[in-house]
Short mmCIF file of C-alpha atoms in Angstrom, two decimals:
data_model
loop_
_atom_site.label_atom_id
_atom_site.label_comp_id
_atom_site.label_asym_id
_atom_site.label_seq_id
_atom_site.Cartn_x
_atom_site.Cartn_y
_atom_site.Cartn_z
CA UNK Q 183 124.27 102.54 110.76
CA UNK Q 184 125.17 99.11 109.62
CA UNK Q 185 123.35 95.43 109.88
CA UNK Q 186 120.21 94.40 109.49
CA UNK Q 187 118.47 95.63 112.51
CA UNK Q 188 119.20 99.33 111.42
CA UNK Q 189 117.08 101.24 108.84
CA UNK Q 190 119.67 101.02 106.00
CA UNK Q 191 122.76 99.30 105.80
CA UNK Q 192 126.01 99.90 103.97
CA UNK Q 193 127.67 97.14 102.41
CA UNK Q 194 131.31 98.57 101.69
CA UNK Q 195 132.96 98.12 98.17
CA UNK Q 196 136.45 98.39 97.10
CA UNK Q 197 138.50 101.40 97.69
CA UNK Q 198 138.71 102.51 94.07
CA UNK Q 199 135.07 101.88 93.17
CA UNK Q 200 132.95 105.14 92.65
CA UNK Q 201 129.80 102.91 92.13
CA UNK Q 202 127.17 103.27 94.97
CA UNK Q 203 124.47 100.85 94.06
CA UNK Q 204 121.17 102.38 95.84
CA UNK Q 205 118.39 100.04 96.35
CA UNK Q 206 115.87 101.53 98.47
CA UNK Q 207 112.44 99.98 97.86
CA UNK Q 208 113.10 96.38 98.49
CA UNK Q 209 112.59 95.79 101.92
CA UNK Q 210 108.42 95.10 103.41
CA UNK Q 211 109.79 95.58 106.79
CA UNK Q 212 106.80 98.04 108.58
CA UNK Q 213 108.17 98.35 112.35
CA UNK Q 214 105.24 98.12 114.58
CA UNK Q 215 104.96 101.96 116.21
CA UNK Q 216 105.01 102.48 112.68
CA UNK Q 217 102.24 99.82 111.61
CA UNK Q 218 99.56 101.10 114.14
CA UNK Q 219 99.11 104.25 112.36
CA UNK Q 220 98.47 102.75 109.40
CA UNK Q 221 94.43 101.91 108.62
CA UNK Q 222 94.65 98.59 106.39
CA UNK Q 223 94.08 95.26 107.94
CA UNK Q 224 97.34 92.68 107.77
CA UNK Q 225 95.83 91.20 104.51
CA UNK Q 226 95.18 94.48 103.07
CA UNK Q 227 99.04 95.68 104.15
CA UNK Q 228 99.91 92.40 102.50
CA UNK Q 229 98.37 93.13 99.00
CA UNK Q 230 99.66 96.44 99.08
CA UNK Q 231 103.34 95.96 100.20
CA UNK Q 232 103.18 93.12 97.17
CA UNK Q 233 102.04 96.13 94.70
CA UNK Q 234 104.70 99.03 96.03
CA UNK Q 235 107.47 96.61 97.14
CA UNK Q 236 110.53 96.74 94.55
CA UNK Q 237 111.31 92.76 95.33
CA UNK Q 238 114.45 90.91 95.37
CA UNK Q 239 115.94 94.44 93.52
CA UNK Q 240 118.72 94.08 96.97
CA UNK Q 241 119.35 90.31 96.09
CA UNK Q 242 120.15 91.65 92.21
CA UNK Q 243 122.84 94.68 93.27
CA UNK Q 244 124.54 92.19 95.81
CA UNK Q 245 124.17 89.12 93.43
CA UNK Q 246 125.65 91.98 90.93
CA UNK Q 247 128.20 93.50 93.24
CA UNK Q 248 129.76 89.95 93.55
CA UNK Q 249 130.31 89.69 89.67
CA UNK Q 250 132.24 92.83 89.83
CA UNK Q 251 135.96 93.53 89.03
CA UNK Q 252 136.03 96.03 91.59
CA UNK Q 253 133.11 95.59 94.40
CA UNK Q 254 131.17 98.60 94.19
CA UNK Q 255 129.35 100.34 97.31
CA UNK Q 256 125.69 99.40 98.14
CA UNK Q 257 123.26 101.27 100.25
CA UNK Q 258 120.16 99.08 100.97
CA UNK Q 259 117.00 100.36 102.96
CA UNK Q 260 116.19 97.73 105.67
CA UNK Q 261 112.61 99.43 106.11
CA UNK Q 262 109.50 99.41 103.87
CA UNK Q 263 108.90 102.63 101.32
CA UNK Q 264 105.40 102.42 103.43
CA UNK Q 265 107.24 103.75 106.53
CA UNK Q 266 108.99 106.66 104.24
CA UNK Q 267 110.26 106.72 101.10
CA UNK Q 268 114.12 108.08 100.91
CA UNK Q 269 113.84 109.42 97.61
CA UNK Q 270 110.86 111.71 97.61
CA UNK Q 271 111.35 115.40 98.02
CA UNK Q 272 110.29 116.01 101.82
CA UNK Q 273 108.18 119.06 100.68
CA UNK Q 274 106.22 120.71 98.27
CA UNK Q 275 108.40 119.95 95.13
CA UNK Q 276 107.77 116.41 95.11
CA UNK Q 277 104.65 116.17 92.49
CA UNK Q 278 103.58 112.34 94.16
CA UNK Q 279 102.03 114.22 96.74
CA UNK Q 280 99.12 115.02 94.76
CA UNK Q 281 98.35 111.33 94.89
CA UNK Q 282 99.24 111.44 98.48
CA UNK Q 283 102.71 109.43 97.86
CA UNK Q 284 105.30 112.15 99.13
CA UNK Q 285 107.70 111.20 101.25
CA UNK Q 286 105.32 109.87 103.75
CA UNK Q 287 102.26 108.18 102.10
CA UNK Q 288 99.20 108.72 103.08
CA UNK Q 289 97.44 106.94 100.07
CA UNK Q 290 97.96 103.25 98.72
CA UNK Q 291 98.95 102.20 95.07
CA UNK Q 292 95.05 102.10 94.39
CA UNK Q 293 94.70 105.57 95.78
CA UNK Q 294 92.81 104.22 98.93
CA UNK Q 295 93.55 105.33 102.40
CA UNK Q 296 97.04 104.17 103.71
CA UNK Q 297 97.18 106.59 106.88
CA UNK Q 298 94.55 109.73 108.25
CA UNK Q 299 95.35 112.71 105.91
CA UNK Q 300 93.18 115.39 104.83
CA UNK Q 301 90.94 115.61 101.99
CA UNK Q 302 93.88 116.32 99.40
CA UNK Q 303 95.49 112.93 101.49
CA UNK Q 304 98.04 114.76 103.06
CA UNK Q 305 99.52 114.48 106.49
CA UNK Q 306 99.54 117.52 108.83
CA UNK Q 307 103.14 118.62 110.36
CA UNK Q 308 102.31 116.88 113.76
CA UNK Q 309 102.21 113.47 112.42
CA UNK Q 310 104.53 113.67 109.22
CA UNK Q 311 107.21 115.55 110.97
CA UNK Q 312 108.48 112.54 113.50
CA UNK Q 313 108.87 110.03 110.14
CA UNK Q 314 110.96 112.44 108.44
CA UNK Q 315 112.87 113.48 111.37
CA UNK Q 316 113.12 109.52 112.84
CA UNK Q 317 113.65 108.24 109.20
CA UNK Q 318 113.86 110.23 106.51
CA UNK Q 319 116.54 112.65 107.57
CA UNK Q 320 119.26 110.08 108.78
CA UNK Q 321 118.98 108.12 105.61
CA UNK Q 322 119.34 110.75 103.25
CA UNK Q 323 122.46 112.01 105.78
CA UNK Q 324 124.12 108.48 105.62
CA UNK Q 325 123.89 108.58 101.73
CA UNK Q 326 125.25 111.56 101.52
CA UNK Q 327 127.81 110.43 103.42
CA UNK Q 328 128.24 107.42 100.96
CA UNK Q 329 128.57 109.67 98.82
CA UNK Q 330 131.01 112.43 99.67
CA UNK Q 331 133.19 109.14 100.72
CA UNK Q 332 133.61 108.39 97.10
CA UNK Q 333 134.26 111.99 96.24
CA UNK Q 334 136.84 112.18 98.65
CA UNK Q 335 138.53 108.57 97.73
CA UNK Q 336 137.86 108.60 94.06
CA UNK Q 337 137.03 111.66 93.00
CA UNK Q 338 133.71 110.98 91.56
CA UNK Q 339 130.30 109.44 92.38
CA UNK Q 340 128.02 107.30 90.23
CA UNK Q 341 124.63 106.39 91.72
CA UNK Q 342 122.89 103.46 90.32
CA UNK Q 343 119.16 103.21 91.81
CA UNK Q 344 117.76 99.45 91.28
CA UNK Q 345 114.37 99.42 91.41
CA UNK Q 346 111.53 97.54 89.73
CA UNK Q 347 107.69 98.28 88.45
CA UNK Q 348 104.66 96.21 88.03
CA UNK Q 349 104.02 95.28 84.28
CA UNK Q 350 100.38 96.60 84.19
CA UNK Q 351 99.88 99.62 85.53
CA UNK Q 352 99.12 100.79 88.59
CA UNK Q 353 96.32 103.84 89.82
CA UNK Q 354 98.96 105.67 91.51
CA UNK Q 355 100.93 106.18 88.73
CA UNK Q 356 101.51 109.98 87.26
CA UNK Q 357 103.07 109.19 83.83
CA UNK Q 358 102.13 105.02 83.18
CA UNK Q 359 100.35 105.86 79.91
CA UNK Q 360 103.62 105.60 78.65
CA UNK Q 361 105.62 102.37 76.93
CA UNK Q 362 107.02 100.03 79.56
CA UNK Q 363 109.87 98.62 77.97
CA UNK Q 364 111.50 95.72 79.67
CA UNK Q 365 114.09 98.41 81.24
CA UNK Q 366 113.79 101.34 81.85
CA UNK Q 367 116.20 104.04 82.40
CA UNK Q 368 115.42 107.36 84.41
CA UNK Q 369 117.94 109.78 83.46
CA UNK Q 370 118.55 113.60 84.42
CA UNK Q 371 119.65 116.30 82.73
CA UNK Q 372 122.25 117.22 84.94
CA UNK Q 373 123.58 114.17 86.59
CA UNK Q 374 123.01 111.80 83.61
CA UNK Q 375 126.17 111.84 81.44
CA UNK Q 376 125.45 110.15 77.82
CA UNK Q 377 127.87 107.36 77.94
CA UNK Q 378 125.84 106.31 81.94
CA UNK Q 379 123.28 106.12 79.82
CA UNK Q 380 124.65 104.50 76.16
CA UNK Q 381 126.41 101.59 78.49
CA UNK Q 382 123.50 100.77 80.58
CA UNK Q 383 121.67 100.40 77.20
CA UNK Q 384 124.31 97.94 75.92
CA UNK Q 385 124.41 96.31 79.22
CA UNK Q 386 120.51 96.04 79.12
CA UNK Q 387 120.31 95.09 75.27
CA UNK Q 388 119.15 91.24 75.89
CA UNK Q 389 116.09 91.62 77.54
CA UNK Q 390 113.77 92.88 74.56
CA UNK Q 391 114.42 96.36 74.75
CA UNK Q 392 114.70 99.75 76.94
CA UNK Q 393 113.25 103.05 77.53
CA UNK Q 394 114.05 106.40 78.66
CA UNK Q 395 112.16 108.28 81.53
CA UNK Q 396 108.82 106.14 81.24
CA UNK Q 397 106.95 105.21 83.14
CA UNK Q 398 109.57 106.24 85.71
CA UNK Q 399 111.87 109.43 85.58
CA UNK Q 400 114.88 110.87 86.75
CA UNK Q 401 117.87 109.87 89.42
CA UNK Q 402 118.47 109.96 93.13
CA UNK Q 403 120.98 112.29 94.27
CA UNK Q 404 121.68 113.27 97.52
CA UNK Q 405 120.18 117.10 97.74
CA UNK Q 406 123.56 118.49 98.94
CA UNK Q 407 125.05 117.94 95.27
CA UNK Q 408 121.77 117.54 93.39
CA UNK Q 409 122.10 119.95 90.41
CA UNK Q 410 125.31 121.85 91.63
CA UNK Q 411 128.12 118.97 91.57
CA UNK Q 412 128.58 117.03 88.00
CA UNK Q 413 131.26 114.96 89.76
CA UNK Q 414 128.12 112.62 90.99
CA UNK Q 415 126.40 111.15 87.75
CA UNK Q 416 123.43 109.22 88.41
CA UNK Q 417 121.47 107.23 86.71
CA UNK Q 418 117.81 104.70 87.66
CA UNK Q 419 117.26 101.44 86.45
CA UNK Q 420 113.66 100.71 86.31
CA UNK Q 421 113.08 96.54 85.77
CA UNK Q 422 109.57 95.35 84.74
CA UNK Q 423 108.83 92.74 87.15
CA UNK Q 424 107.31 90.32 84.60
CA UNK Q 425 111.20 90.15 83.34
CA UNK Q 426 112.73 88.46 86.65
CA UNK Q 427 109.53 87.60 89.31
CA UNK Q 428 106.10 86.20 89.59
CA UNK Q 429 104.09 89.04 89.89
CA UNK Q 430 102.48 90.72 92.56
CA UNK Q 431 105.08 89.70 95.19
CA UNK Q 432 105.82 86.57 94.23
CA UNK Q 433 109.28 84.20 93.85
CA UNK Q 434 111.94 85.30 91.40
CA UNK Q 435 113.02 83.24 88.06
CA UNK Q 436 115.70 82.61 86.18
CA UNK Q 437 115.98 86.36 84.77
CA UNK Q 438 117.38 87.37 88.14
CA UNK Q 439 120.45 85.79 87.25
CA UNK Q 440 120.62 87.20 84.10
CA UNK Q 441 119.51 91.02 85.59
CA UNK Q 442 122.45 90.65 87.87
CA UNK Q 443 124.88 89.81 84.87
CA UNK Q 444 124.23 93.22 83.29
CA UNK Q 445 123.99 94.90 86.28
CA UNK Q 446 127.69 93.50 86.81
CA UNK Q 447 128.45 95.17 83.54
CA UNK Q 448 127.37 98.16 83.48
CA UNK Q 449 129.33 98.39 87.19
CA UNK Q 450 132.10 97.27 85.44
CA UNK Q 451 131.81 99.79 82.49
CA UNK Q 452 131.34 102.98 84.55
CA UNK Q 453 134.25 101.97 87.24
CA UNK Q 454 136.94 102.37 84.34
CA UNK Q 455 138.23 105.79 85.15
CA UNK Q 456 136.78 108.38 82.84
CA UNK Q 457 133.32 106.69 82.79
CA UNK Q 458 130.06 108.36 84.21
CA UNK Q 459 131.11 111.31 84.90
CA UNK Q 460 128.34 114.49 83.90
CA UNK Q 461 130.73 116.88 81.22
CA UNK Q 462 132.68 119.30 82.78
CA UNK Q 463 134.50 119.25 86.00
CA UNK Q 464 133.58 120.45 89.29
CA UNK Q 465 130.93 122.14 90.33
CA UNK Q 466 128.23 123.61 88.30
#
């Protein structure tokens, strides 16, 4: 699906770029069969989608993509992370459920109710099942889509995630007792090749620091090639929001600019041919 009125959209890049910038926590779109299930008032939704909303992270990647030498790919969810959220596992592996924040929350960013779960906050099949199966599933099959495209073009794959996190943090969080470094880069072990993660660091170097894996952790990959295929790398760039935005929600600054710059550089870095790519060939 393409455009604006579809749940994601794919902006295409150039032929030879592997680069698939994935920004899927942007949007506060809630569509309304989806918004009647969910118990907070319109004030209430407002608050929270300022709090979980990754904002303006889709105007950096395209404000990014444009700087590029070689456009890369972006795949940008037109739909709120309220409705589902594309990169939680859709079952028992993903650990956010215990705060009710799998792939279909249930609980808000201040661990209040978001929709009717049980007393652990979680959705039984009979109401989860038609979000996954309406939402969920045909995002994660266009991405992987996105991705086996640039296997088949280029060769190789390398996901960059642009999201975004609140400067103090927030209830729902599992690991925020952490540093919160200005950037912060979620790695994995298989997907996260050292020089991914040595030129985002040089890319990121003016804006007082980063981290590694805190607050946030680990990549989006498509589960068809998670952990099997090292010719998709991966890597998550986590950007406090204090850096770029009025916080919670509010207009972006002059950082922006300067966020898409790197961005632009690290793109630029990887799409030379023997850049981010995992050691090794193949599969795993």
């Amino acid at each position: 699906m393409n455009g604006t009125s579809a749940p994601y959209g794919v902006v295409p890049g150039g032929p030879a770029s592997p680069v698939v910038l994935h920004v899927p926590h942007s949007s506060r779109t809630v569509p309304a069969d989806v918004r009647q299930d969910i118990l907070l008032n319109d004030t209430a939704l407002e608050r929270e989608l300022d709090h979980i909303t990754d904002s303006h992270t889709a105007r950096i990647a395209a404000e990014a993509a444009d700087r590029c030498a070689v456009t890369p790919w972006q795949f940008v969810n037109h739909l709120s992370r309220l409705v589902v959220d594309p990169e939680r596992f859709p079952d028992e592996r993903e650990e956010m459920r215990a705060v009710g924040m799998g792939a279909v929350y249930t609980r808000t960013t201040h661990r209040k109710p978001l929709r009717r779960g049980d007393h652990l906050g979680h959705l039984d099949a009979a109401a989860e099942q038609p979000l996954l199966e309406r939402y969920f599933d045909p995002y994660a099959a266009a991405m992987t889509e996105a991705v086996t495209r640039r296997l088949e073009t280029v060769g190789r794959a390398v996901i960059i995630d642009v999201h975004s996190y609140p400067t103090e943090r927030l209830p729902y969080e599992l690991h925020g007792d952490g540093p919160r470094p200005p950037v912060c880069l979620g790695t994995d072990a298989f997907h996260t090749p050292p020089d991914l993660r040595t030129r985002a660091e040089e890319a990121f170097t003016g804006f007082g620091g980063t981290g590694i894996n805190s607050p946030f952790a680990g990549t989006y990959v498509p589960l068809t090639y998670y952990g099997t295929d090292r010719r998709v790398s991966a890597l998550m760039i986590e950007i406090r929001r204090d850096v770029y935005m009025t916080e919670p929600g509010g207009p972006a600054g002059p950082g922006l600019d300067r966020l898409a710059a790197a961005l632009a550089e690290l793109v630029d870095a990887v799409t030379a041919p023997g850049t981010g790519t995992a050691p090794g060939t193949g599969t795993g």
